[in-house]
């Protein structure tokens, strides 16, 4: 297995092995012992590399994947123009210590139309991101289950930035008794607070300058709730109005139970405020724990 401690090296340079077929990654994985897995759609930034760093703490061998999963994009979304930057991604993953990269193309992942799907619980699939992007979480759950089945990781890293995805995948792993530990990883932010995301690359200069506004708005809702304000609908309305006044098109700003994603109840142990909004043509997503 090509772990940092076990090679392979060429001229003292560590080489990541790239696997394009299921057979090839399965064969490599079989010799790897404990594996920590970082699934991605590529166009990697420091947030992904933080997932890789975290992965190295959970196993000797880190496996990553790059696959832009058509199933999780709706009609009219950015599947075709989603940035594909394979060579620079490979350099970053190699430098970060990834031993094996699974990088299938569509004919490998979906040799036949994928007619079997995972249907996540409506509480996760149809709320917030699910309401804004019908079928999105069904596509995510289906590809993640398939990737888990191919890579058979002991642990898998998911960022808190996509909080609803993290909750949904944790619930799927629990409900199907998948032998994989889902490890949540902190959101990585630019100096001005903007959560790193592949889609930030779509922002022009003036929109990039205004993009941290979403995080600021979410932070002020979180502060108000921490200070005892429980008039959530009013807080959410005001936050959406603030974004709209600055030229954004907010999809939602919503205070939720951080474990169940339901509206807060008397039994909620932790709350979170989540938001999504469009700035120019770019849809940004973020959340702040309360
Ligand atoms: O978070 C992502 O990049 C994707 O949703 C994932 C988990 C790689 C599945 O395609």
PDB file of C-alpha atoms and ligand atoms in Angstrom:
ATOM      1  CA  UNK A   1       0.000   0.000   0.000  1.00  0.00           C
ATOM      2  CA  UNK A   2       1.302   3.458  -0.905  1.00  0.00           C
ATOM      3  CA  UNK A   3       1.222   5.150   2.466  1.00  0.00           C
ATOM      4  CA  UNK A   4       3.709   7.901   3.381  1.00  0.00           C
ATOM      5  CA  UNK A   5       5.658   5.383   5.417  1.00  0.00           C
ATOM      6  CA  UNK A   6       5.512   2.646   2.805  1.00  0.00           C
ATOM      7  CA  UNK A   7       6.275   4.353  -0.553  1.00  0.00           C
ATOM      8  CA  UNK A   8       6.064   4.477  -3.507  1.00  0.00           C
ATOM      9  CA  UNK A   9       8.687   7.162  -4.103  1.00  0.00           C
ATOM     10  CA  UNK A  10      10.418   8.286  -7.281  1.00  0.00           C
ATOM     11  CA  UNK A  11      13.582  10.373  -6.859  1.00  0.00           C
ATOM     12  CA  UNK A  12      12.577  10.907  -3.246  1.00  0.00           C
ATOM     13  CA  UNK A  13       9.240  12.384  -4.338  1.00  0.00           C
ATOM     14  CA  UNK A  14       6.171  10.721  -2.897  1.00  0.00           C
ATOM     15  CA  UNK A  15       3.842   9.507  -5.647  1.00  0.00           C
ATOM     16  CA  UNK A  16       0.102   9.313  -5.226  1.00  0.00           C
ATOM     17  CA  UNK A  17      -1.443   6.455  -7.165  1.00  0.00           C
ATOM     18  CA  UNK A  18      -4.364   7.362  -9.394  1.00  0.00           C
ATOM     19  CA  UNK A  19      -7.064   4.748  -9.974  1.00  0.00           C
ATOM     20  CA  UNK A  20      -9.634   5.098 -12.715  1.00  0.00           C
ATOM     21  CA  UNK A  21     -11.392   1.779 -12.257  1.00  0.00           C
ATOM     22  CA  UNK A  22     -13.210   0.128  -9.368  1.00  0.00           C
ATOM     23  CA  UNK A  23     -11.030  -2.982  -9.671  1.00  0.00           C
ATOM     24  CA  UNK A  24      -7.845  -0.948  -9.370  1.00  0.00           C
ATOM     25  CA  UNK A  25      -8.847   1.037  -6.251  1.00  0.00           C
ATOM     26  CA  UNK A  26     -10.268  -2.132  -4.646  1.00  0.00           C
ATOM     27  CA  UNK A  27      -7.013  -4.009  -5.181  1.00  0.00           C
ATOM     28  CA  UNK A  28      -4.965  -1.127  -3.764  1.00  0.00           C
ATOM     29  CA  UNK A  29      -7.334  -0.652  -0.849  1.00  0.00           C
ATOM     30  CA  UNK A  30      -7.120  -4.336   0.112  1.00  0.00           C
ATOM     31  CA  UNK A  31      -3.463  -3.876   1.091  1.00  0.00           C
ATOM     32  CA  UNK A  32      -3.954  -0.660   3.015  1.00  0.00           C
ATOM     33  CA  UNK A  33      -5.172  -1.544   6.510  1.00  0.00           C
ATOM     34  CA  UNK A  34      -7.124   1.333   8.017  1.00  0.00           C
ATOM     35  CA  UNK A  35      -8.227   3.906   5.480  1.00  0.00           C
ATOM     36  CA  UNK A  36      -9.537   7.441   5.947  1.00  0.00           C
ATOM     37  CA  UNK A  37     -11.462   8.747   2.947  1.00  0.00           C
ATOM     38  CA  UNK A  38     -11.978  12.242   1.566  1.00  0.00           C
ATOM     39  CA  UNK A  39     -14.622  12.280  -1.190  1.00  0.00           C
ATOM     40  CA  UNK A  40     -14.572  15.420  -3.350  1.00  0.00           C
ATOM     41  CA  UNK A  41     -15.764  16.806  -6.654  1.00  0.00           C
ATOM     42  CA  UNK A  42     -12.330  18.332  -7.299  1.00  0.00           C
ATOM     43  CA  UNK A  43     -11.386  21.993  -7.778  1.00  0.00           C
ATOM     44  CA  UNK A  44      -9.681  21.655  -4.441  1.00  0.00           C
ATOM     45  CA  UNK A  45      -9.091  24.505  -1.996  1.00  0.00           C
ATOM     46  CA  UNK A  46      -7.721  24.746   1.549  1.00  0.00           C
ATOM     47  CA  UNK A  47     -11.020  23.437   2.952  1.00  0.00           C
ATOM     48  CA  UNK A  48     -10.479  20.128   1.153  1.00  0.00           C
ATOM     49  CA  UNK A  49      -6.849  20.030   2.261  1.00  0.00           C
ATOM     50  CA  UNK A  50      -7.996  20.498   5.865  1.00  0.00           C
ATOM     51  CA  UNK A  51     -10.155  17.378   5.359  1.00  0.00           C
ATOM     52  CA  UNK A  52      -7.055  15.530   4.149  1.00  0.00           C
ATOM     53  CA  UNK A  53      -5.063  16.748   7.173  1.00  0.00           C
ATOM     54  CA  UNK A  54      -7.822  15.547   9.482  1.00  0.00           C
ATOM     55  CA  UNK A  55      -7.920  12.228   7.600  1.00  0.00           C
ATOM     56  CA  UNK A  56      -4.226  11.629   8.323  1.00  0.00           C
ATOM     57  CA  UNK A  57      -5.109  11.700  12.043  1.00  0.00           C
ATOM     58  CA  UNK A  58      -7.584   8.846  11.630  1.00  0.00           C
ATOM     59  CA  UNK A  59      -5.656   6.268   9.595  1.00  0.00           C
ATOM     60  CA  UNK A  60      -2.244   5.530   8.083  1.00  0.00           C
ATOM     61  CA  UNK A  61      -3.577   5.668   4.575  1.00  0.00           C
ATOM     62  CA  UNK A  62      -5.636   8.463   3.067  1.00  0.00           C
ATOM     63  CA  UNK A  63      -7.729   7.791  -0.011  1.00  0.00           C
ATOM     64  CA  UNK A  64      -9.412  10.683  -1.823  1.00  0.00           C
ATOM     65  CA  UNK A  65     -11.834  10.700  -4.720  1.00  0.00           C
ATOM     66  CA  UNK A  66     -12.591  13.228  -7.422  1.00  0.00           C
ATOM     67  CA  UNK A  67     -15.890  12.724  -9.205  1.00  0.00           C
ATOM     68  CA  UNK A  68     -18.296  15.414 -10.354  1.00  0.00           C
ATOM     69  CA  UNK A  69     -21.533  13.617  -9.651  1.00  0.00           C
ATOM     70  CA  UNK A  70     -24.198  14.438 -12.200  1.00  0.00           C
ATOM     71  CA  UNK A  71     -26.912  12.869  -9.995  1.00  0.00           C
ATOM     72  CA  UNK A  72     -26.713  15.635  -7.403  1.00  0.00           C
ATOM     73  CA  UNK A  73     -27.114  18.516  -9.890  1.00  0.00           C
ATOM     74  CA  UNK A  74     -30.584  19.666 -10.891  1.00  0.00           C
ATOM     75  CA  UNK A  75     -31.593  20.811 -14.374  1.00  0.00           C
ATOM     76  CA  UNK A  76     -30.289  24.351 -14.903  1.00  0.00           C
ATOM     77  CA  UNK A  77     -27.540  23.920 -12.270  1.00  0.00           C
ATOM     78  CA  UNK A  78     -23.808  24.150 -12.974  1.00  0.00           C
ATOM     79  CA  UNK A  79     -22.883  20.503 -13.732  1.00  0.00           C
ATOM     80  CA  UNK A  80     -21.388  21.307 -17.146  1.00  0.00           C
ATOM     81  CA  UNK A  81     -19.427  24.357 -16.022  1.00  0.00           C
ATOM     82  CA  UNK A  82     -18.390  22.973 -12.602  1.00  0.00           C
ATOM     83  CA  UNK A  83     -14.624  23.685 -12.534  1.00  0.00           C
ATOM     84  CA  UNK A  84     -12.502  20.652 -13.453  1.00  0.00           C
ATOM     85  CA  UNK A  85      -8.871  21.216 -12.434  1.00  0.00           C
ATOM     86  CA  UNK A  86      -7.546  17.670 -12.273  1.00  0.00           C
ATOM     87  CA  UNK A  87      -3.808  18.282 -12.604  1.00  0.00           C
ATOM     88  CA  UNK A  88      -3.530  20.965  -9.946  1.00  0.00           C
ATOM     89  CA  UNK A  89      -5.850  18.901  -7.711  1.00  0.00           C
ATOM     90  CA  UNK A  90      -3.464  15.937  -8.019  1.00  0.00           C
ATOM     91  CA  UNK A  91      -0.484  18.092  -7.045  1.00  0.00           C
ATOM     92  CA  UNK A  92      -2.317  19.372  -3.959  1.00  0.00           C
ATOM     93  CA  UNK A  93      -3.420  15.890  -2.898  1.00  0.00           C
ATOM     94  CA  UNK A  94       0.082  14.478  -3.374  1.00  0.00           C
ATOM     95  CA  UNK A  95       1.609  17.290  -1.309  1.00  0.00           C
ATOM     96  CA  UNK A  96      -1.009  16.758   1.390  1.00  0.00           C
ATOM     97  CA  UNK A  97      -0.104  13.070   1.703  1.00  0.00           C
ATOM     98  CA  UNK A  98      -2.947  11.283  -0.102  1.00  0.00           C
ATOM     99  CA  UNK A  99      -1.777   7.794  -1.052  1.00  0.00           C
ATOM    100  CA  UNK A 100      -4.532   6.794  -3.480  1.00  0.00           C
ATOM    101  CA  UNK A 101      -6.885   8.852  -5.609  1.00  0.00           C
ATOM    102  CA  UNK A 102      -9.996   7.280  -7.072  1.00  0.00           C
ATOM    103  CA  UNK A 103     -10.865   9.364 -10.131  1.00  0.00           C
ATOM    104  CA  UNK A 104     -13.423   7.473 -12.198  1.00  0.00           C
ATOM    105  CA  UNK A 105     -15.222   8.913 -15.159  1.00  0.00           C
ATOM    106  CA  UNK A 106     -18.962   8.600 -15.572  1.00  0.00           C
ATOM    107  CA  UNK A 107     -18.748   5.360 -17.547  1.00  0.00           C
ATOM    108  CA  UNK A 108     -17.079   3.758 -14.510  1.00  0.00           C
ATOM    109  CA  UNK A 109     -19.381   5.152 -11.823  1.00  0.00           C
ATOM    110  CA  UNK A 110     -22.556   4.892 -13.876  1.00  0.00           C
ATOM    111  CA  UNK A 111     -21.948   2.295 -16.623  1.00  0.00           C
ATOM    112  CA  UNK A 112     -25.725   1.870 -16.758  1.00  0.00           C
ATOM    113  CA  UNK A 113     -28.224   4.557 -15.814  1.00  0.00           C
ATOM    114  CA  UNK A 114     -28.342   4.534 -11.999  1.00  0.00           C
ATOM    115  CA  UNK A 115     -31.882   3.253 -11.381  1.00  0.00           C
ATOM    116  CA  UNK A 116     -31.316   2.348  -7.715  1.00  0.00           C
ATOM    117  CA  UNK A 117     -31.088   5.331  -5.379  1.00  0.00           C
ATOM    118  CA  UNK A 118     -30.844   6.122  -1.700  1.00  0.00           C
ATOM    119  CA  UNK A 119     -33.877   8.110  -0.537  1.00  0.00           C
ATOM    120  CA  UNK A 120     -32.780  10.129   2.520  1.00  0.00           C
ATOM    121  CA  UNK A 121     -35.405  10.892   5.170  1.00  0.00           C
ATOM    122  CA  UNK A 122     -37.618  13.847   4.164  1.00  0.00           C
ATOM    123  CA  UNK A 123     -36.452  15.714   7.295  1.00  0.00           C
ATOM    124  CA  UNK A 124     -33.038  15.853   5.655  1.00  0.00           C
ATOM    125  CA  UNK A 125     -33.859  15.578   1.946  1.00  0.00           C
ATOM    126  CA  UNK A 126     -36.735  18.031   1.573  1.00  0.00           C
ATOM    127  CA  UNK A 127     -35.788  20.862   3.925  1.00  0.00           C
ATOM    128  CA  UNK A 128     -33.592  23.920   3.288  1.00  0.00           C
ATOM    129  CA  UNK A 129     -31.077  22.847   0.594  1.00  0.00           C
ATOM    130  CA  UNK A 130     -33.402  19.974  -0.305  1.00  0.00           C
ATOM    131  CA  UNK A 131     -36.324  22.358  -0.801  1.00  0.00           C
ATOM    132  CA  UNK A 132     -34.182  24.672  -2.918  1.00  0.00           C
ATOM    133  CA  UNK A 133     -32.539  21.808  -4.885  1.00  0.00           C
ATOM    134  CA  UNK A 134     -35.037  18.991  -5.469  1.00  0.00           C
ATOM    135  CA  UNK A 135     -33.332  15.591  -5.657  1.00  0.00           C
ATOM    136  CA  UNK A 136     -29.937  16.963  -4.597  1.00  0.00           C
ATOM    137  CA  UNK A 137     -29.561  14.852  -1.454  1.00  0.00           C
ATOM    138  CA  UNK A 138     -30.811  11.719  -3.171  1.00  0.00           C
ATOM    139  CA  UNK A 139     -27.944  12.208  -5.634  1.00  0.00           C
ATOM    140  CA  UNK A 140     -25.428  12.884  -2.857  1.00  0.00           C
ATOM    141  CA  UNK A 141     -26.530   9.910  -0.738  1.00  0.00           C
ATOM    142  CA  UNK A 142     -26.479   7.579  -3.737  1.00  0.00           C
ATOM    143  CA  UNK A 143     -22.961   8.487  -4.834  1.00  0.00           C
ATOM    144  CA  UNK A 144     -21.581   8.520  -1.283  1.00  0.00           C
ATOM    145  CA  UNK A 145     -23.005   5.062  -0.558  1.00  0.00           C
ATOM    146  CA  UNK A 146     -21.504   3.826  -3.829  1.00  0.00           C
ATOM    147  CA  UNK A 147     -18.118   5.418  -3.047  1.00  0.00           C
ATOM    148  CA  UNK A 148     -18.174   3.857   0.428  1.00  0.00           C
ATOM    149  CA  UNK A 149     -18.967   0.493  -1.129  1.00  0.00           C
ATOM    150  CA  UNK A 150     -16.018   0.867  -3.540  1.00  0.00           C
ATOM    151  CA  UNK A 151     -13.407   2.325  -1.148  1.00  0.00           C
ATOM    152  CA  UNK A 152     -14.587   0.632   2.068  1.00  0.00           C
ATOM    153  CA  UNK A 153     -13.109   3.315   4.321  1.00  0.00           C
ATOM    154  CA  UNK A 154     -12.897   3.063   8.098  1.00  0.00           C
ATOM    155  CA  UNK A 155     -13.492   6.809   8.435  1.00  0.00           C
ATOM    156  CA  UNK A 156     -14.733   9.494   6.039  1.00  0.00           C
ATOM    157  CA  UNK A 157     -14.306  13.278   6.347  1.00  0.00           C
ATOM    158  CA  UNK A 158     -17.094  15.776   5.659  1.00  0.00           C
ATOM    159  CA  UNK A 159     -16.986  19.543   6.175  1.00  0.00           C
ATOM    160  CA  UNK A 160     -19.421  21.390   8.442  1.00  0.00           C
ATOM    161  CA  UNK A 161     -19.791  23.997   5.711  1.00  0.00           C
ATOM    162  CA  UNK A 162     -22.260  21.596   4.025  1.00  0.00           C
ATOM    163  CA  UNK A 163     -23.956  20.977   7.334  1.00  0.00           C
ATOM    164  CA  UNK A 164     -27.131  19.392   5.985  1.00  0.00           C
ATOM    165  CA  UNK A 165     -25.054  17.013   3.855  1.00  0.00           C
ATOM    166  CA  UNK A 166     -23.001  16.099   6.938  1.00  0.00           C
ATOM    167  CA  UNK A 167     -26.160  15.351   8.979  1.00  0.00           C
ATOM    168  CA  UNK A 168     -27.719  13.366   6.150  1.00  0.00           C
ATOM    169  CA  UNK A 169     -24.628  11.224   5.564  1.00  0.00           C
ATOM    170  CA  UNK A 170     -24.164  10.617   9.303  1.00  0.00           C
ATOM    171  CA  UNK A 171     -27.807   9.470   9.517  1.00  0.00           C
ATOM    172  CA  UNK A 172     -27.422   7.260   6.439  1.00  0.00           C
ATOM    173  CA  UNK A 173     -24.305   5.629   7.902  1.00  0.00           C
ATOM    174  CA  UNK A 174     -26.130   5.018  11.199  1.00  0.00           C
ATOM    175  CA  UNK A 175     -29.350   3.731   9.656  1.00  0.00           C
ATOM    176  CA  UNK A 176     -27.607   1.323   7.277  1.00  0.00           C
ATOM    177  CA  UNK A 177     -25.049   0.320   9.945  1.00  0.00           C
ATOM    178  CA  UNK A 178     -22.258   1.211   7.532  1.00  0.00           C
ATOM    179  CA  UNK A 179     -18.879   0.289   9.037  1.00  0.00           C
ATOM    180  CA  UNK A 180     -17.509   3.793   8.566  1.00  0.00           C
ATOM    181  CA  UNK A 181     -17.023   6.605  11.052  1.00  0.00           C
ATOM    182  CA  UNK A 182     -18.242   9.951   9.714  1.00  0.00           C
ATOM    183  CA  UNK A 183     -15.861  12.660  10.907  1.00  0.00           C
ATOM    184  CA  UNK A 184     -17.122  16.276  10.870  1.00  0.00           C
ATOM    185  CA  UNK A 185     -14.469  18.885  10.029  1.00  0.00           C
ATOM    186  CA  UNK A 186     -14.548  22.620  10.756  1.00  0.00           C
ATOM    187  CA  UNK A 187     -15.332  25.098   8.002  1.00  0.00           C
ATOM    188  CA  UNK A 188     -12.225  26.799   6.630  1.00  0.00           C
ATOM    189  CA  UNK A 189     -12.700  30.530   6.022  1.00  0.00           C
ATOM    190  CA  UNK A 190     -10.823  33.218   4.121  1.00  0.00           C
ATOM    191  CA  UNK A 191      -9.414  36.051   6.275  1.00  0.00           C
ATOM    192  CA  UNK A 192     -12.586  38.085   5.702  1.00  0.00           C
ATOM    193  CA  UNK A 193     -14.825  35.240   6.925  1.00  0.00           C
ATOM    194  CA  UNK A 194     -16.038  33.819   3.603  1.00  0.00           C
ATOM    195  CA  UNK A 195     -16.359  30.033   3.849  1.00  0.00           C
ATOM    196  CA  UNK A 196     -14.109  28.396   1.247  1.00  0.00           C
ATOM    197  CA  UNK A 197     -16.045  26.741  -1.549  1.00  0.00           C
ATOM    198  CA  UNK A 198     -15.291  25.693  -5.109  1.00  0.00           C
ATOM    199  CA  UNK A 199     -18.142  27.926  -6.279  1.00  0.00           C
ATOM    200  CA  UNK A 200     -16.439  31.059  -4.848  1.00  0.00           C
ATOM    201  CA  UNK A 201     -14.377  30.978  -8.053  1.00  0.00           C
ATOM    202  CA  UNK A 202     -17.494  32.070  -9.962  1.00  0.00           C
ATOM    203  CA  UNK A 203     -17.560  35.407  -8.067  1.00  0.00           C
ATOM    204  CA  UNK A 204     -16.314  38.509  -9.857  1.00  0.00           C
ATOM    205  CA  UNK A 205     -14.224  41.037  -7.884  1.00  0.00           C
ATOM    206  CA  UNK A 206     -17.068  43.193  -6.574  1.00  0.00           C
ATOM    207  CA  UNK A 207     -19.195  40.189  -5.594  1.00  0.00           C
ATOM    208  CA  UNK A 208     -16.172  38.538  -3.951  1.00  0.00           C
ATOM    209  CA  UNK A 209     -15.724  41.696  -1.840  1.00  0.00           C
ATOM    210  CA  UNK A 210     -19.356  41.512  -0.672  1.00  0.00           C
ATOM    211  CA  UNK A 211     -19.472  37.702  -0.251  1.00  0.00           C
ATOM    212  CA  UNK A 212     -18.564  37.629   3.507  1.00  0.00           C
ATOM    213  CA  UNK A 213     -21.858  39.422   4.158  1.00  0.00           C
ATOM    214  CA  UNK A 214     -23.667  36.049   4.404  1.00  0.00           C
ATOM    215  CA  UNK A 215     -21.370  34.915   7.225  1.00  0.00           C
ATOM    216  CA  UNK A 216     -21.760  38.292   8.993  1.00  0.00           C
ATOM    217  CA  UNK A 217     -25.555  38.104   8.782  1.00  0.00           C
ATOM    218  CA  UNK A 218     -25.588  34.512  10.099  1.00  0.00           C
ATOM    219  CA  UNK A 219     -23.183  35.474  12.886  1.00  0.00           C
ATOM    220  CA  UNK A 220     -25.422  38.310  14.025  1.00  0.00           C
ATOM    221  CA  UNK A 221     -28.488  36.015  14.080  1.00  0.00           C
ATOM    222  CA  UNK A 222     -26.462  33.516  16.130  1.00  0.00           C
ATOM    223  CA  UNK A 223     -25.386  36.257  18.537  1.00  0.00           C
ATOM    224  CA  UNK A 224     -28.976  37.452  18.974  1.00  0.00           C
ATOM    225  CA  UNK A 225     -30.161  33.912  19.751  1.00  0.00           C
ATOM    226  CA  UNK A 226     -27.283  33.393  22.195  1.00  0.00           C
ATOM    227  CA  UNK A 227     -28.313  36.638  23.890  1.00  0.00           C
ATOM    228  CA  UNK A 228     -31.789  35.189  24.493  1.00  0.00           C
ATOM    229  CA  UNK A 229     -33.808  36.340  21.473  1.00  0.00           C
ATOM    230  CA  UNK A 230     -36.095  33.428  20.524  1.00  0.00           C
ATOM    231  CA  UNK A 231     -38.247  35.272  17.998  1.00  0.00           C
ATOM    232  CA  UNK A 232     -36.672  33.179  15.239  1.00  0.00           C
ATOM    233  CA  UNK A 233     -39.058  34.065  12.379  1.00  0.00           C
ATOM    234  CA  UNK A 234     -38.447  37.796  12.944  1.00  0.00           C
ATOM    235  CA  UNK A 235     -34.677  37.293  13.136  1.00  0.00           C
ATOM    236  CA  UNK A 236     -34.764  35.229   9.939  1.00  0.00           C
ATOM    237  CA  UNK A 237     -36.957  37.792   8.130  1.00  0.00           C
ATOM    238  CA  UNK A 238     -34.675  40.685   9.129  1.00  0.00           C
ATOM    239  CA  UNK A 239     -31.562  38.780   8.044  1.00  0.00           C
ATOM    240  CA  UNK A 240     -33.107  37.962   4.644  1.00  0.00           C
ATOM    241  CA  UNK A 241     -34.183  41.609   4.264  1.00  0.00           C
ATOM    242  CA  UNK A 242     -30.639  42.773   5.023  1.00  0.00           C
ATOM    243  CA  UNK A 243     -29.241  40.515   2.295  1.00  0.00           C
ATOM    244  CA  UNK A 244     -31.945  41.536  -0.183  1.00  0.00           C
ATOM    245  CA  UNK A 245     -31.273  45.224   0.519  1.00  0.00           C
ATOM    246  CA  UNK A 246     -27.638  44.633  -0.458  1.00  0.00           C
ATOM    247  CA  UNK A 247     -28.704  43.083  -3.787  1.00  0.00           C
ATOM    248  CA  UNK A 248     -28.579  39.408  -2.769  1.00  0.00           C
ATOM    249  CA  UNK A 249     -31.362  36.884  -3.484  1.00  0.00           C
ATOM    250  CA  UNK A 250     -31.676  34.876  -0.267  1.00  0.00           C
ATOM    251  CA  UNK A 251     -33.147  31.346  -0.472  1.00  0.00           C
ATOM    252  CA  UNK A 252     -33.391  30.919   3.290  1.00  0.00           C
ATOM    253  CA  UNK A 253     -31.958  31.955   6.623  1.00  0.00           C
ATOM    254  CA  UNK A 254     -33.186  29.476   9.208  1.00  0.00           C
ATOM    255  CA  UNK A 255     -32.562  28.718  12.874  1.00  0.00           C
ATOM    256  CA  UNK A 256     -32.728  24.958  13.374  1.00  0.00           C
ATOM    257  CA  UNK A 257     -32.170  22.182  15.875  1.00  0.00           C
ATOM    258  CA  UNK A 258     -28.537  21.266  15.121  1.00  0.00           C
ATOM    259  CA  UNK A 259     -29.102  17.527  15.628  1.00  0.00           C
ATOM    260  CA  UNK A 260     -32.442  16.993  13.896  1.00  0.00           C
ATOM    261  CA  UNK A 261     -32.589  19.970  11.535  1.00  0.00           C
ATOM    262  CA  UNK A 262     -36.170  20.579  12.716  1.00  0.00           C
ATOM    263  CA  UNK A 263     -37.337  23.987  13.887  1.00  0.00           C
ATOM    264  CA  UNK A 264     -36.112  24.535  17.462  1.00  0.00           C
ATOM    265  CA  UNK A 265     -38.176  22.815  20.146  1.00  0.00           C
ATOM    266  CA  UNK A 266     -38.015  22.836  23.957  1.00  0.00           C
ATOM    267  CA  UNK A 267     -35.953  19.638  23.652  1.00  0.00           C
ATOM    268  CA  UNK A 268     -33.346  21.056  21.299  1.00  0.00           C
ATOM    269  CA  UNK A 269     -29.884  20.619  22.792  1.00  0.00           C
ATOM    270  CA  UNK A 270     -28.007  22.716  20.243  1.00  0.00           C
ATOM    271  CA  UNK A 271     -29.122  25.207  17.635  1.00  0.00           C
ATOM    272  CA  UNK A 272     -27.573  26.325  14.368  1.00  0.00           C
ATOM    273  CA  UNK A 273     -28.451  29.027  11.873  1.00  0.00           C
ATOM    274  CA  UNK A 274     -28.117  28.063   8.227  1.00  0.00           C
ATOM    275  CA  UNK A 275     -28.377  30.210   5.143  1.00  0.00           C
ATOM    276  CA  UNK A 276     -28.160  30.141   1.378  1.00  0.00           C
ATOM    277  CA  UNK A 277     -28.311  33.105  -0.939  1.00  0.00           C
ATOM    278  CA  UNK A 278     -27.429  34.047  -4.472  1.00  0.00           C
ATOM    279  CA  UNK A 279     -24.968  36.843  -5.149  1.00  0.00           C
ATOM    280  CA  UNK A 280     -24.907  37.663  -8.845  1.00  0.00           C
ATOM    281  CA  UNK A 281     -25.236  34.233 -10.417  1.00  0.00           C
ATOM    282  CA  UNK A 282     -23.440  32.440  -7.571  1.00  0.00           C
ATOM    283  CA  UNK A 283     -25.235  30.532  -4.845  1.00  0.00           C
ATOM    284  CA  UNK A 284     -23.416  30.711  -1.494  1.00  0.00           C
ATOM    285  CA  UNK A 285     -24.103  28.518   1.495  1.00  0.00           C
ATOM    286  CA  UNK A 286     -22.976  28.823   5.108  1.00  0.00           C
ATOM    287  CA  UNK A 287     -23.955  28.198   8.725  1.00  0.00           C
ATOM    288  CA  UNK A 288     -23.003  29.262  12.237  1.00  0.00           C
ATOM    289  CA  UNK A 289     -23.388  27.080  15.326  1.00  0.00           C
ATOM    290  CA  UNK A 290     -25.185  28.701  18.266  1.00  0.00           C
TER     291      UNK A 290
HETATM  292  O1  LIG B   1     -19.393  17.673  -0.823  1.00  0.00           O
HETATM  293  C1  LIG B   1     -19.114  17.266  -1.970  1.00  0.00           C
HETATM  294  O2  LIG B   1     -18.142  17.690  -2.597  1.00  0.00           O
HETATM  295  C2  LIG B   1     -20.017  16.240  -2.641  1.00  0.00           C
HETATM  296  O3  LIG B   1     -21.345  16.447  -2.306  1.00  0.00           O
HETATM  297  C3  LIG B   1     -19.595  14.796  -2.360  1.00  0.00           C
HETATM  298  C4  LIG B   1     -19.724  14.453  -0.885  1.00  0.00           C
HETATM  299  C5  LIG B   1     -18.156  14.574  -2.819  1.00  0.00           C
HETATM  300  C6  LIG B   1     -20.497  13.828  -3.130  1.00  0.00           C
HETATM  301  O4  LIG B   1     -20.428  14.046  -4.512  1.00  0.00           O
END
